[in-house]
Amino acid sequence: MSPPVDIETEEQVRIRLIVNGRKVACDVAPRDTLVDCLRQQLELTGTHAGCEMGACGACLVQLDGAAVHGCLMFAVQADGARIDTIEGLSESGVIADLQAEFHRRNALQCGFCTPGMLITAHELLTHVARPSRETIRDALSGNFCRCTGYEAIVDAIAAVAAARAATASQGAEGSSP
Amino acid sequence: MKARAFSYFRAHTIGEALEAHAGAGDDVRFIAGGQSLVPALALRLQAPRILIDINHIAELRGITRDGEWLRIGALTRHCEMLTDPLIAEFAPLLRAAAPFVAHPAIRNRGTFGGSVALADPASEFPAMVLALDAEIEIAGASGRRRVKADDFFTDLFETAIAPGEILVAVHVPLFQAGQRIAFDELARRRGDYALVGCGLLATCQGDLIERIGISFFSVGDVPTRARHAETALTGNRIDAARIAAAQAALDADLAPADSDDVPAAMRLHLARVLLGRLLGRIGEAA
């Protein structure tokens, strides 16, 4: 079955974004999703297009600091917003410990879901310092892993939370007189 | 799966949005959080030629106390329903339902008003708005009006909102001392649509139920008040016999559809189980 053909001309709209700390401008059609814009125009292919209907979580990015699905908003809606993708979070080093722990515990196989998993984990640990395993599973409920690595992923996130808490309490002790 | 091509307009005031809609004819949709609309566009269940983005309309934001009512702006995100102190104090039933709405990233973007306006019969918030006897504020070309929740949900995905009108806010009666709430749902997977869900608000005098609102979702074409079960409980103490009577009364309240994976009898059974649990919880709180 061939896809339906659009007979109308798509208008192009110029949008401006701050992506991973850099100001960029793109020309997009209103129908282009944010994940389309990131992957095709800005060549930031770490954000994955999976189900394209908000179920799998592979397309998560941060919009003005909060995790959102790149497939569930149009790029034109993001005009003026700050977008942080997995590339930006990687380069800044804020998730280096999560990435190392995912690697160490083999919390990925094919890796397709991993960028979305990391963004969910990063957001969770930003809001909840020591989440229970149940809380971690709840937070991951919108991220599909088809290699069934969930157990190792939960292990990795719990281990990072514990390590960060230990570092924080050492830091607090170290600074006390 | 991509949406059909459309033109995009970003509105900054309600007036601007209404005007843009009036000028665009029938083939137009408002977009707020878009967490249900964008998948519908991608699947081409809907294919409007014009999309009017209402996310930047300041008047649709904010949660404020207004006399005996809590005014919840339509653009309040689901995640705000979880964290806003006014929601926790004055609309605890909505706070209790919020963690069950989809997944964290969806809650960051999806809006309370959008959920109520969409009126998905499987969604948590429309049913809770019904249980709370809330009122829905709607703006249109001829001005503002407030519609009682009872008169708001008219049919499957249909509400009292006419084409070209905007849901501005939901007004919820303030939670009072002596009131109790309970909420729960049964789903196969966390964040999935519930097989059955229920929430209730009971006004109690000592351990007597003076008044109770019970709403179910995922059991029919619209969010459903369980009026017969409410009658069975009103004026009574919650004990095993009263709980059984309320559960039996659900036969007259609910008519779930039959499907291969969830037979109607199973859904009705689960509704009884859920109601029993919730009444047990508020009974223990007495």
CSV table of N, CA and C in Angstrom, one decimal, chain A residues 4 6 8-11 30-31 33 36 40 51-55 60 63 66-69 71-74 76-80 123 138-142 144, chain B residues 1-8 10 31-36 38-39 41-44 49 51 53 55-56 99 102-109 189-191:
chain,number,residue,atom,x,y,z
A,4,PRO,N,-0.4,7.8,1.6
A,4,PRO,CA,-1.2,8.9,1.0
A,4,PRO,C,-0.4,10.0,0.5
A,6,ASP,N,0.3,13.9,-0.2
A,6,ASP,CA,-0.2,15.3,0.1
A,6,ASP,C,-0.1,16.2,-1.1
A,8,GLU,N,-1.1,19.4,-1.2
A,8,GLU,CA,-0.8,20.8,-0.9
A,8,GLU,C,0.7,21.1,-0.7
A,9,THR,N,1.2,22.2,-1.0
A,9,THR,CA,2.6,22.6,-0.7
A,9,THR,C,2.8,22.8,0.7
A,10,GLU,N,3.8,22.3,1.3
A,10,GLU,CA,4.1,22.5,2.7
A,10,GLU,C,4.8,23.8,2.8
A,11,GLU,N,4.3,24.7,3.7
A,11,GLU,CA,5.0,25.9,4.0
A,11,GLU,C,6.2,25.6,4.9
A,30,PRO,N,5.6,22.6,9.3
A,30,PRO,CA,4.8,22.5,10.5
A,30,PRO,C,4.6,21.0,10.9
A,31,ARG,N,4.5,20.1,10.0
A,31,ARG,CA,4.3,18.7,10.3
A,31,ARG,C,5.5,18.0,10.8
A,33,THR,N,8.2,16.7,13.2
A,33,THR,CA,8.3,16.6,14.6
A,33,THR,C,9.6,17.1,15.1
A,36,ASP,N,12.3,14.7,14.2
A,36,ASP,CA,12.7,14.8,12.8
A,36,ASP,C,13.7,15.9,12.6
A,40,GLN,N,17.4,15.0,11.3
A,40,GLN,CA,17.6,15.2,9.9
A,40,GLN,C,18.3,16.5,9.6
A,51,CYS,N,8.5,4.4,18.1
A,51,CYS,CA,7.1,4.1,17.8
A,51,CYS,C,6.5,5.4,17.2
A,52,GLU,N,7.1,6.5,17.4
A,52,GLU,CA,6.5,7.8,16.9
A,52,GLU,C,5.1,8.1,17.4
A,53,MET,N,4.7,7.5,18.5
A,53,MET,CA,3.4,7.9,19.1
A,53,MET,C,3.5,7.9,20.6
A,54,GLY,N,4.6,8.1,21.2
A,54,GLY,CA,4.7,8.4,22.6
A,54,GLY,C,4.7,7.2,23.5
A,55,ALA,N,4.9,6.0,23.0
A,55,ALA,CA,4.8,4.8,23.8
A,55,ALA,C,6.2,4.3,24.2
A,60,LEU,N,13.2,10.6,23.7
A,60,LEU,CA,13.2,11.6,24.8
A,60,LEU,C,14.3,12.7,24.7
A,63,LEU,N,13.3,19.5,27.2
A,63,LEU,CA,12.7,20.8,26.7
A,63,LEU,C,12.7,21.7,27.8
A,66,ALA,N,13.0,19.8,31.1
A,66,ALA,CA,12.1,18.6,31.5
A,66,ALA,C,12.1,17.6,30.3
A,67,ALA,N,12.1,16.4,30.6
A,67,ALA,CA,12.0,15.3,29.6
A,67,ALA,C,10.7,15.3,28.9
A,68,VAL,N,10.8,15.3,27.6
A,68,VAL,CA,9.6,15.2,26.7
A,68,VAL,C,9.9,14.3,25.5
A,69,HIS,N,8.8,13.8,24.9
A,69,HIS,CA,8.9,13.0,23.7
A,69,HIS,C,9.2,13.9,22.5
A,71,CYS,N,8.8,13.0,19.6
A,71,CYS,CA,7.9,12.6,18.6
A,71,CYS,C,6.5,13.2,18.8
A,72,LEU,N,6.3,13.7,20.1
A,72,LEU,CA,4.9,14.2,20.4
A,72,LEU,C,4.8,15.7,20.4
A,73,MET,N,5.8,16.4,19.8
A,73,MET,CA,5.6,17.8,19.6
A,73,MET,C,6.2,18.1,18.2
A,74,PHE,N,5.7,19.2,17.6
A,74,PHE,CA,6.2,19.6,16.3
A,74,PHE,C,7.3,20.6,16.5
A,76,VAL,N,8.1,23.2,15.1
A,76,VAL,CA,7.7,24.6,15.1
A,76,VAL,C,7.2,25.0,16.5
A,77,GLN,N,6.7,24.1,17.3
A,77,GLN,CA,6.2,24.4,18.6
A,77,GLN,C,7.4,24.7,19.6
A,78,ALA,N,8.5,24.2,19.2
A,78,ALA,CA,9.7,24.4,20.1
A,78,ALA,C,10.4,25.7,19.8
A,79,ASP,N,9.9,26.5,18.9
A,79,ASP,CA,10.6,27.8,18.6
A,79,ASP,C,10.9,28.6,19.8
A,80,GLY,N,12.1,28.9,20.0
A,80,GLY,CA,12.5,29.7,21.2
A,80,GLY,C,12.9,28.9,22.4
A,123,GLU,N,16.6,12.5,34.7
A,123,GLU,CA,15.5,13.3,35.2
A,123,GLU,C,15.1,12.8,36.6
A,138,ASP,N,8.8,2.5,38.0
A,138,ASP,CA,7.7,3.4,37.7
A,138,ASP,C,8.2,4.5,36.7
A,139,ALA,N,9.3,5.1,37.0
A,139,ALA,CA,9.9,6.1,36.1
A,139,ALA,C,10.2,5.6,34.7
A,140,LEU,N,10.6,4.3,34.7
A,140,LEU,CA,11.0,3.7,33.4
A,140,LEU,C,9.7,3.1,32.6
A,141,SER,N,8.5,3.3,33.2
A,141,SER,CA,7.4,2.6,32.6
A,141,SER,C,7.1,3.2,31.2
A,142,GLY,N,7.6,4.3,30.8
A,142,GLY,CA,7.4,4.9,29.5
A,142,GLY,C,8.5,4.6,28.5
A,144,PHE,N,10.5,1.6,26.5
A,144,PHE,CA,10.6,0.2,26.1
A,144,PHE,C,12.0,-0.3,25.9
B,1,MET,N,5.0,7.0,10.2
B,1,MET,CA,3.7,7.6,10.4
B,1,MET,C,3.9,9.1,10.6
B,2,LYS,N,3.4,9.9,9.7
B,2,LYS,CA,3.6,11.4,9.8
B,2,LYS,C,2.2,12.0,9.6
B,3,ALA,N,2.1,13.1,10.3
B,3,ALA,CA,0.9,13.9,10.1
B,3,ALA,C,0.8,14.5,8.7
B,4,ARG,N,-0.5,14.6,8.2
B,4,ARG,CA,-0.7,15.3,7.0
B,4,ARG,C,-0.2,16.8,7.1
B,5,ALA,N,0.2,17.3,6.0
B,5,ALA,CA,0.7,18.7,6.1
B,5,ALA,C,-0.4,19.6,6.6
B,6,PHE,N,0.0,20.6,7.4
B,6,PHE,CA,-0.9,21.6,7.9
B,6,PHE,C,-0.2,22.9,8.1
B,7,SER,N,-1.0,23.9,8.3
B,7,SER,CA,-0.5,25.3,8.6
B,7,SER,C,-0.5,25.4,10.1
B,8,TYR,N,0.4,26.2,10.7
B,8,TYR,CA,0.5,26.3,12.1
B,8,TYR,C,0.4,27.8,12.5
B,10,ARG,N,0.4,30.2,16.1
B,10,ARG,CA,0.6,30.3,17.6
B,10,ARG,C,-0.2,31.5,18.1
B,31,ILE,N,-4.2,22.9,19.6
B,31,ILE,CA,-3.3,22.0,20.2
B,31,ILE,C,-2.8,22.6,21.5
B,32,ALA,N,-2.9,21.8,22.6
B,32,ALA,CA,-2.3,22.2,23.9
B,32,ALA,C,-1.1,21.3,24.2
B,33,GLY,N,-1.2,20.3,25.1
B,33,GLY,CA,-0.1,19.5,25.3
B,33,GLY,C,0.2,18.6,24.1
B,34,GLY,N,-0.8,18.2,23.4
B,34,GLY,CA,-0.7,17.4,22.2
B,34,GLY,C,-0.3,15.9,22.4
B,35,GLN,N,-0.3,15.5,23.7
B,35,GLN,CA,0.1,14.1,23.9
B,35,GLN,C,-0.9,13.0,23.4
B,36,SER,N,-2.1,13.4,23.2
B,36,SER,CA,-3.1,12.5,22.5
B,36,SER,C,-3.3,13.0,21.1
B,38,VAL,N,-1.2,14.5,18.9
B,38,VAL,CA,-0.1,14.3,17.9
B,38,VAL,C,-0.1,12.8,17.5
B,39,PRO,N,-0.3,11.8,18.4
B,39,PRO,CA,-0.4,10.5,17.8
B,39,PRO,C,-1.6,10.3,16.9
B,41,LEU,N,-2.8,12.6,15.0
B,41,LEU,CA,-2.4,13.2,13.7
B,41,LEU,C,-1.4,12.2,12.9
B,42,ALA,N,-0.5,11.6,13.7
B,42,ALA,CA,0.5,10.7,13.0
B,42,ALA,C,-0.2,9.5,12.4
B,43,LEU,N,-1.3,9.0,13.1
B,43,LEU,CA,-2.0,7.9,12.6
B,43,LEU,C,-3.1,8.3,11.6
B,44,ARG,N,-3.2,9.6,11.3
B,44,ARG,CA,-4.1,10.2,10.4
B,44,ARG,C,-5.6,9.9,10.8
B,49,ARG,N,-6.3,20.9,8.5
B,49,ARG,CA,-5.4,21.7,7.6
B,49,ARG,C,-4.7,22.8,8.4
B,51,LEU,N,-3.5,24.1,12.5
B,51,LEU,CA,-3.3,23.8,13.9
B,51,LEU,C,-3.1,25.1,14.6
B,53,ASP,N,-1.9,26.6,18.0
B,53,ASP,CA,-1.2,26.3,19.3
B,53,ASP,C,-1.6,27.2,20.4
B,55,ASN,N,-0.6,26.9,23.6
B,55,ASN,CA,0.4,26.7,24.7
B,55,ASN,C,0.9,28.0,25.3
B,56,HIS,N,0.8,29.1,24.5
B,56,HIS,CA,1.5,30.3,24.9
B,56,HIS,C,0.4,31.4,25.4
B,99,PRO,N,-0.5,10.5,39.6
B,99,PRO,CA,0.6,9.5,39.3
B,99,PRO,C,0.2,8.4,38.3
B,102,ALA,N,-0.6,8.3,32.5
B,102,ALA,CA,0.5,8.0,31.6
B,102,ALA,C,1.9,7.8,32.3
B,103,HIS,N,2.9,8.3,31.6
B,103,HIS,CA,4.3,8.2,32.1
B,103,HIS,C,4.9,9.6,32.4
B,104,PRO,N,6.1,9.6,33.1
B,104,PRO,CA,6.6,10.9,33.5
B,104,PRO,C,6.8,11.9,32.4
B,105,ALA,N,7.3,11.5,31.2
B,105,ALA,CA,7.6,12.5,30.2
B,105,ALA,C,6.3,13.0,29.5
B,106,ILE,N,5.3,12.1,29.5
B,106,ILE,CA,4.0,12.5,29.0
B,106,ILE,C,3.4,13.5,30.0
B,107,ARG,N,3.6,13.3,31.3
B,107,ARG,CA,3.0,14.2,32.3
B,107,ARG,C,3.7,15.6,32.3
B,108,ASN,N,5.0,15.6,31.8
B,108,ASN,CA,5.6,16.9,31.7
B,108,ASN,C,5.0,17.8,30.6
B,109,ARG,N,4.3,17.2,29.7
B,109,ARG,CA,3.8,18.0,28.6
B,109,ARG,C,2.3,18.0,28.5
B,189,ARG,N,-0.3,-3.0,33.0
B,189,ARG,CA,1.1,-2.5,33.0
B,189,ARG,C,1.0,-1.1,33.5
B,190,ARG,N,2.0,-0.7,34.3
B,190,ARG,CA,2.0,0.7,34.9
B,190,ARG,C,2.0,1.7,33.7
B,191,GLY,N,1.1,2.7,33.9
B,191,GLY,CA,1.0,3.7,32.9
B,191,GLY,C,0.0,3.4,31.7
